[in-house]
CSV table of C-alpha atoms in Angstrom, one decimal:
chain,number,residue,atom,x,y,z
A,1,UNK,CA,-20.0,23.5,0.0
A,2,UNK,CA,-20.2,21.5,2.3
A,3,UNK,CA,-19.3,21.3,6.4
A,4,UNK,CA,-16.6,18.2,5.7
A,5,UNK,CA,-15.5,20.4,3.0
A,6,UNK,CA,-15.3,23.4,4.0
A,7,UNK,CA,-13.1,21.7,7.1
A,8,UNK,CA,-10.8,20.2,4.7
A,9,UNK,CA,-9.8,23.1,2.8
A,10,UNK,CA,-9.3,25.1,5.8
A,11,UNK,CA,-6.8,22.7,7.1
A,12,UNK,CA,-5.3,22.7,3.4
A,13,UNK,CA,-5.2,26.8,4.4
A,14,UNK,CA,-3.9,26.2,7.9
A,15,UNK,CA,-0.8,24.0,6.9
A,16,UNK,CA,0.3,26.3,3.9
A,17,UNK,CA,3.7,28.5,4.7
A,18,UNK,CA,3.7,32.1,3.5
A,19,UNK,CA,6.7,31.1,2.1
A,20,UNK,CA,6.6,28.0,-1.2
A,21,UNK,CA,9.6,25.0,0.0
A,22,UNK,CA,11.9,24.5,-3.6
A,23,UNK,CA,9.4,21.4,-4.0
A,24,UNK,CA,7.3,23.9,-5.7
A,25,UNK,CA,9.6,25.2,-8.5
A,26,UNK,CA,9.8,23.2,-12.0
A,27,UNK,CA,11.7,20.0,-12.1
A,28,UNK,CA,12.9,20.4,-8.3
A,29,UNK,CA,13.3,17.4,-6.7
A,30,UNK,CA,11.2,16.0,-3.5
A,31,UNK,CA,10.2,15.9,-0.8
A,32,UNK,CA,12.7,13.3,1.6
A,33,UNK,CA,12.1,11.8,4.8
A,34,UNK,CA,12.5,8.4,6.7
A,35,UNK,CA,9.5,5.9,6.0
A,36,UNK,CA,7.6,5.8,8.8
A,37,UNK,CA,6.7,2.7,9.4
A,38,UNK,CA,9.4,0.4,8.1
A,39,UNK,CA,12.1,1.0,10.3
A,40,UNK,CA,14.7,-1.4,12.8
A,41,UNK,CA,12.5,-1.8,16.2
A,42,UNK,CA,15.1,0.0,18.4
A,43,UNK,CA,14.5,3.3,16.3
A,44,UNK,CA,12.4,6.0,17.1
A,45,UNK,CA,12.0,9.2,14.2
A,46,UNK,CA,11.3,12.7,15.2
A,47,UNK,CA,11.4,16.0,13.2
A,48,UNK,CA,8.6,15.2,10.8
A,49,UNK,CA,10.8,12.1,10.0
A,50,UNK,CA,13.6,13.4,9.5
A,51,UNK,CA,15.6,12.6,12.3
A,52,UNK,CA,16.3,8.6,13.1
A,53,UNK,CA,17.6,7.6,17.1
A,54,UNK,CA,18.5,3.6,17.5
A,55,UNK,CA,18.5,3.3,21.5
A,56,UNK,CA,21.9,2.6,22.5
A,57,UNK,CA,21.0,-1.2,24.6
A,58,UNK,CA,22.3,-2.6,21.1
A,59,UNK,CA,24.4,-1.5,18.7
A,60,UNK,CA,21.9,-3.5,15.7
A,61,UNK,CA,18.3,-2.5,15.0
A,62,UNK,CA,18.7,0.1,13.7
A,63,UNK,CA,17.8,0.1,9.6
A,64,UNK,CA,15.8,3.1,8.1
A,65,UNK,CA,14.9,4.0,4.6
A,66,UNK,CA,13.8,6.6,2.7
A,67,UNK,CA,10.0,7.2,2.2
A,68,UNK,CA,10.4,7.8,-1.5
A,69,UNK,CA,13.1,6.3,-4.1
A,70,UNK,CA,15.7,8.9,-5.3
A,71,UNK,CA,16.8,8.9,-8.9
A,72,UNK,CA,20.0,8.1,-10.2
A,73,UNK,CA,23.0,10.4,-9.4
A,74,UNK,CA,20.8,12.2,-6.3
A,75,UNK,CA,23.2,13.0,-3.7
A,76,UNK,CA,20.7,11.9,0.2
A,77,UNK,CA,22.9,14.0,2.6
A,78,UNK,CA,22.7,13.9,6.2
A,79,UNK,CA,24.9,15.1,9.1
A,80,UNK,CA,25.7,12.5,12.5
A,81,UNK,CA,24.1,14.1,15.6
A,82,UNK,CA,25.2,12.1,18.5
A,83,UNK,CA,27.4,8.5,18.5
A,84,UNK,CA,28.2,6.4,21.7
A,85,UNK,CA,31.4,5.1,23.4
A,86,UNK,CA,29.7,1.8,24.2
A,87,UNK,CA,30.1,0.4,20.6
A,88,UNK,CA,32.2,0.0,18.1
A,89,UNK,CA,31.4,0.3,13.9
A,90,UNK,CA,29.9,3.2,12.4
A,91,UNK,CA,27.2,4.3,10.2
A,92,UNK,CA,26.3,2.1,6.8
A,93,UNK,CA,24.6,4.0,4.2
A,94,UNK,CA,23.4,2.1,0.8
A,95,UNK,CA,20.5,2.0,-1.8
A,96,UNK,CA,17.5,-1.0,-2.0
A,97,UNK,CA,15.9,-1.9,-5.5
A,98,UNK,CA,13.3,-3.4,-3.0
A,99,UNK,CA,10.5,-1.0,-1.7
A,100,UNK,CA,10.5,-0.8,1.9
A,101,UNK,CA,7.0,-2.3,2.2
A,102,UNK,CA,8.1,-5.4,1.0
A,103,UNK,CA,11.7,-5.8,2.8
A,104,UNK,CA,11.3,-7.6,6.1
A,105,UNK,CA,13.7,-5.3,8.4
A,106,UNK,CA,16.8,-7.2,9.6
A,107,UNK,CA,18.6,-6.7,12.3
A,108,UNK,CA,21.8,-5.8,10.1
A,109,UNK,CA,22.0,-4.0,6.7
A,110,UNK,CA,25.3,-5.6,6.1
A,111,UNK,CA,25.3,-8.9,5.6
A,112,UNK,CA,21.8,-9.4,6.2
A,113,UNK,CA,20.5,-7.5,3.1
A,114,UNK,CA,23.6,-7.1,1.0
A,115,UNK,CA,23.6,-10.8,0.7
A,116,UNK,CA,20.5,-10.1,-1.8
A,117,UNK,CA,21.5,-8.7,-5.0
A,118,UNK,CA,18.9,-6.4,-4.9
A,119,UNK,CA,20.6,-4.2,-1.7
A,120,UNK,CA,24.1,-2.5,-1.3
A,121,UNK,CA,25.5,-1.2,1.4
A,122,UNK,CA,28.9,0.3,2.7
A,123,UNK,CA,30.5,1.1,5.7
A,124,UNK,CA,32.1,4.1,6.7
A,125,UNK,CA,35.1,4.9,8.4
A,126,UNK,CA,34.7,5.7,12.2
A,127,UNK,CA,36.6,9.1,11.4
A,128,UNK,CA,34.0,10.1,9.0
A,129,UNK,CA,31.2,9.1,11.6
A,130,UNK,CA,32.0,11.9,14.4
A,131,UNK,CA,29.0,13.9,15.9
A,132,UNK,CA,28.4,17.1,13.9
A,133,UNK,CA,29.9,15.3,10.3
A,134,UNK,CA,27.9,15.3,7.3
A,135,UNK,CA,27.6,12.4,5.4
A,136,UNK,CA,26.5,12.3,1.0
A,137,UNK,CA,26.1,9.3,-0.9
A,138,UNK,CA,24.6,8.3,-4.3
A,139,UNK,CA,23.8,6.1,-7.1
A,140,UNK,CA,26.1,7.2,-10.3
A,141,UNK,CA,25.4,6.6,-14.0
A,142,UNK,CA,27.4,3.0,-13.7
A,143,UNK,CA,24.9,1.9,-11.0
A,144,UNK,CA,28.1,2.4,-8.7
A,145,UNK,CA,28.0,3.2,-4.5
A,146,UNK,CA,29.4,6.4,-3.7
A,147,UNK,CA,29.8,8.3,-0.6
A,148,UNK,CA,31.2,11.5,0.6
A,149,UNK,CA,32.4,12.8,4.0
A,150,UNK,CA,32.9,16.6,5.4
A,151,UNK,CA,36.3,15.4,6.3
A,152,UNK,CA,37.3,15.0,2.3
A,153,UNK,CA,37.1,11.0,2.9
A,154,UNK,CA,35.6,9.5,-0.4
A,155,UNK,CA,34.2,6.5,-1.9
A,156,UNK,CA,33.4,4.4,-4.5
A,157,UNK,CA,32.0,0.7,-5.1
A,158,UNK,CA,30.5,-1.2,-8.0
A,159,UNK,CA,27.1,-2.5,-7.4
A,160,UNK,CA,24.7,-5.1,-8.5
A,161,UNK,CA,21.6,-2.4,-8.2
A,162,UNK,CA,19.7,-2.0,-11.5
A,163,UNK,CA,19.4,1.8,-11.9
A,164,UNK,CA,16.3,1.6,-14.0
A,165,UNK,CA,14.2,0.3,-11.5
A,166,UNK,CA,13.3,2.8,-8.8
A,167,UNK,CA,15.8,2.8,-5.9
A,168,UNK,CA,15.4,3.7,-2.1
A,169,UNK,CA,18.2,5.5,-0.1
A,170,UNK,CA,19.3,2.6,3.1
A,171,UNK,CA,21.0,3.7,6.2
A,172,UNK,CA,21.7,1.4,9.0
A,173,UNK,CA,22.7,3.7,12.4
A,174,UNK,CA,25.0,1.2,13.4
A,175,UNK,CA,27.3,0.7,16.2
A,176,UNK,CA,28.8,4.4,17.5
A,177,UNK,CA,26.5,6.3,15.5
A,178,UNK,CA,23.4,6.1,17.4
A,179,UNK,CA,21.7,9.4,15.6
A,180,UNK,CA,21.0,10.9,12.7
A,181,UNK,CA,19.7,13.7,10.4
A,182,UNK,CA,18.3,14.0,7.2
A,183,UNK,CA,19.4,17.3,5.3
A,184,UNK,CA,17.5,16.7,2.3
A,185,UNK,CA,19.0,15.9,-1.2
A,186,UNK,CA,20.2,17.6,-4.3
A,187,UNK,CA,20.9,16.6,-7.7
A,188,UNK,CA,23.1,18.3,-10.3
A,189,UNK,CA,21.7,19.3,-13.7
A,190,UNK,CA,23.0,20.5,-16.7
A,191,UNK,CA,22.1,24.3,-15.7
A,192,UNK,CA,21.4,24.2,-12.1
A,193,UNK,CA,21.9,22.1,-9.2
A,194,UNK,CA,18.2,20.4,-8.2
A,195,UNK,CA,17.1,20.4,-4.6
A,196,UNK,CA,14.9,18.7,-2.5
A,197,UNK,CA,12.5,19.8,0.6
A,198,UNK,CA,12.8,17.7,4.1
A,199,UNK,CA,9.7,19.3,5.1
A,200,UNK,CA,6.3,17.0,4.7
A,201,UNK,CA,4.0,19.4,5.5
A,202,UNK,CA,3.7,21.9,2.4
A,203,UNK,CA,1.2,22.7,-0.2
A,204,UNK,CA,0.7,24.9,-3.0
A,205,UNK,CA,-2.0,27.5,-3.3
A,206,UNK,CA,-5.0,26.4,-5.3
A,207,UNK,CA,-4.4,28.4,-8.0
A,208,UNK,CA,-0.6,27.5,-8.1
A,209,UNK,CA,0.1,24.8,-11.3
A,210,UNK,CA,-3.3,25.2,-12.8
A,211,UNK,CA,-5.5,24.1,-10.2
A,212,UNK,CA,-3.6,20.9,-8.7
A,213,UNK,CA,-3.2,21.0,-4.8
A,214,UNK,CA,-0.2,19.5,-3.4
A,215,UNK,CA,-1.2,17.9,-0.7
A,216,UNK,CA,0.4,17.0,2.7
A,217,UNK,CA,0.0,12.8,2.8
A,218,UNK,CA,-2.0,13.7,6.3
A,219,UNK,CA,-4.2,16.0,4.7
A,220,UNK,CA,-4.3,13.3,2.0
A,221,UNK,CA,-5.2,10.6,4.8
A,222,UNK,CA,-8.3,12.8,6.2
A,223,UNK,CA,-10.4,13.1,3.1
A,224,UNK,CA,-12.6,10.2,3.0
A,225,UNK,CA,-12.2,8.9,-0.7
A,226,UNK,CA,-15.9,10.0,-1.9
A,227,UNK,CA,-14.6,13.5,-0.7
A,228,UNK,CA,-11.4,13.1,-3.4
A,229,UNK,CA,-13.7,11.8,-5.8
A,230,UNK,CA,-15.9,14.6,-5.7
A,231,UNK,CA,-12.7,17.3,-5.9
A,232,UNK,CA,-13.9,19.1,-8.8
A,233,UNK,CA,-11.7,18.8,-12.1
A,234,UNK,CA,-10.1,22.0,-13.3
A,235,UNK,CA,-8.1,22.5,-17.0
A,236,UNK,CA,-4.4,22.3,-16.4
A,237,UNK,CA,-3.3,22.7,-19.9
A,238,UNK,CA,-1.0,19.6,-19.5
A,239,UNK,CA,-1.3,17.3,-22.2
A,240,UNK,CA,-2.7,14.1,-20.8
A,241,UNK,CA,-2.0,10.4,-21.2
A,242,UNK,CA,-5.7,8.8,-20.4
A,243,UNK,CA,-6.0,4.8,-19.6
A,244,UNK,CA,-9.4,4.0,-19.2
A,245,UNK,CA,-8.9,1.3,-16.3
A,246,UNK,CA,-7.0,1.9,-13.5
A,247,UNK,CA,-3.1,0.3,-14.2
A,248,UNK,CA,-2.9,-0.2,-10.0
A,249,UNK,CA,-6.4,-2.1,-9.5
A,250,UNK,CA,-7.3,-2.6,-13.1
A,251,UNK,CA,-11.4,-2.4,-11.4
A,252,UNK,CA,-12.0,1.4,-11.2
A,253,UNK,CA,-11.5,4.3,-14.3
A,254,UNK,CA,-8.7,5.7,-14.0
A,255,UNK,CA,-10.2,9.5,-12.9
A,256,UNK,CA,-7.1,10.7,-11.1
A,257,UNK,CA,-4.4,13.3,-13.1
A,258,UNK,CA,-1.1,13.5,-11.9
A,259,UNK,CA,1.7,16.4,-12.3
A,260,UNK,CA,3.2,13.9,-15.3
A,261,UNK,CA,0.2,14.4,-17.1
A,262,UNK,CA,-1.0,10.6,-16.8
A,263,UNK,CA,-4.5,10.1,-15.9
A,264,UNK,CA,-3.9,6.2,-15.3
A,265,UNK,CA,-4.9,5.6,-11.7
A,266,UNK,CA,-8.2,5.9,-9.9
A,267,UNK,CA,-8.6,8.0,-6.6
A,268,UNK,CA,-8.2,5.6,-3.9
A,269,UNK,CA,-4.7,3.6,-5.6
A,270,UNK,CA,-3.9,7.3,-6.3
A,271,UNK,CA,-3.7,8.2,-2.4
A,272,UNK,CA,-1.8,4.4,-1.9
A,273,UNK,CA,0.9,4.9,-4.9
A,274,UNK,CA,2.2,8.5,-3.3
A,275,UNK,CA,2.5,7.2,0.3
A,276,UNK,CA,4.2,4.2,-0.7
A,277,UNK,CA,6.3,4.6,-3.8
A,278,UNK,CA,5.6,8.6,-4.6
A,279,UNK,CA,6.3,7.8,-8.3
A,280,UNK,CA,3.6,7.5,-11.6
A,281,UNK,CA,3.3,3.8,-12.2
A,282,UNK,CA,3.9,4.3,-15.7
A,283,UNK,CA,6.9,6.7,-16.0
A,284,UNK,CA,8.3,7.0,-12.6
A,285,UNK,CA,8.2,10.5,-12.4
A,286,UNK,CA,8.1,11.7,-8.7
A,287,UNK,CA,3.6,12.8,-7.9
A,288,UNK,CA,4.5,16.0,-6.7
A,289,UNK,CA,0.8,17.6,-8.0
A,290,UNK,CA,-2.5,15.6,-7.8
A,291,UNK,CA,-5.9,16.6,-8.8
A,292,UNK,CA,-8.6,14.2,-8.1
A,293,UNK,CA,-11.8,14.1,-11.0
């Protein structure tokens, strides 16, 4: 083993919790935090990205989105932590058919992106916006808008967003609202309610899942990609859908397993795909596992 090796997995043993985040359990939903790099210019994020803060010279500027898309009928919830008396309006929350990368960041969610087809947004009442209130709101089965408020206000708005295409969670901290928090998400099934893990820093032991690590993306960042390509393969018993060329570059072979059971990407467009989009190209499953050939 090598020195560079050795140093990666004791940073992989380092950043493990004593205790496994619901991202670990079958089916659960996960991990959500604010992208961290397409965001309104007055915004700074704190709490591993979970926390968004516009500065209060303007009441605009202050868009954010969610690092990962969120699947149909996923409730994103998230509670107000501080507002302002110099402005009036309140939070907008809404949903993008648009990955962030490719959305140039407005001042303004509404009108400046609901004019598009493609984004929806609503506003909510300044009664609903009040520090310490919590805040749901989802995509439903009818590709409808709807939100939820501690104080029992509801809502519920049709919407042009295609809910077979993947979807990313919008919030504009707008006007009063000049913070915010992420509480994670959760999803109703038919037996139990799904959740989801704000925390980006956790991974699964190597003998968790077969042999796949799950992988912090700044653990992912550090390996040098000869490093990933050299991660020895180990038999997960899943039954694998093989492509032969890479579906993301269509250059390298497609070496790379995901928790889906697709081998269709190489390593380095595996690494790209779960920081930008976090879902398998070819059945939009979320990439919570990853093992590298």
């Amino acid at each position: 083993m090598t020195e560079k090796r050795k140093e990666t997995k004791m940073q992989i043993t380092r950043n493990e919790s004593p205790h496994q985040c619901v991202c670990h359990k079958r089916r659960s939903l996960g991990a959500l935090s604010f992208h961290s790099h397409v965001k309104g210019h007055l915004i700074t994020l704190g709490e591993g990205g979970r926390r968004a803060t516009r500065d209060e010279s303007s009441f605009r500027h202050g868009l954010v989105f969610s690092e990962r898309p969120v699947q149909t009928r996923e409730k994103v919830r998230l509670r107000i932590e501080r507002s302002s008396s110099s402005w009036h309006g309140s939070l907008r929350v809404g949903f993008a058919n648009v990955s962030p990368e490719k959305t140039s960041v407005p001042p303004l969610a509404i009108p400046d992106l609901t004019d598009c087809e493609l984004y929806a947004a609503t506003t909510l009442p300044d009664s609903a916006c009040e520090p310490g209130s919590e805040i749901e709101f989802w995509i439903d089965r009818l590709g409808c808008l709807c939100t939820r408020s501690s104080d029992g206000t509801t809502s519920r708005q049709s919407t042009t967003l295609n809910i077979h295409w993947p979807t990313w969670a919008m919030i504009d901290v707008y006007g009063q609202t000049t913070a915010v928090v992420l509480l994670g998400s959760k999803k109703k099934g038919l037996i139990r309610t799904y959740t989801s893990c704000p925390a980006l820093t956790h991974n699964t032991h190597e003998n968790d899942d077969g042999g796949f690590r799950h992988m912090s993306k700044e653990i992912l960042n550090s390996m040098s990609l000869q490093e990933q390509r050299n991660h020895p393969p180990k038999n997960t018993g899943l039954e694998t859908f093989n492509c032969e060329d890479c579906v993301v570059c269509c250059s390298n072979v497609s070496d790379t397993l995901l928790s889906c059971g697709h081998r269709c990407v190489c390593g380095p467009c595996a690494i790209r795909v779960y920081d930008k989009f976090g879902t398998c190209p070819l059945c939009r499953q979320c990439i919570r596992l990853v093992q590298f050939n």
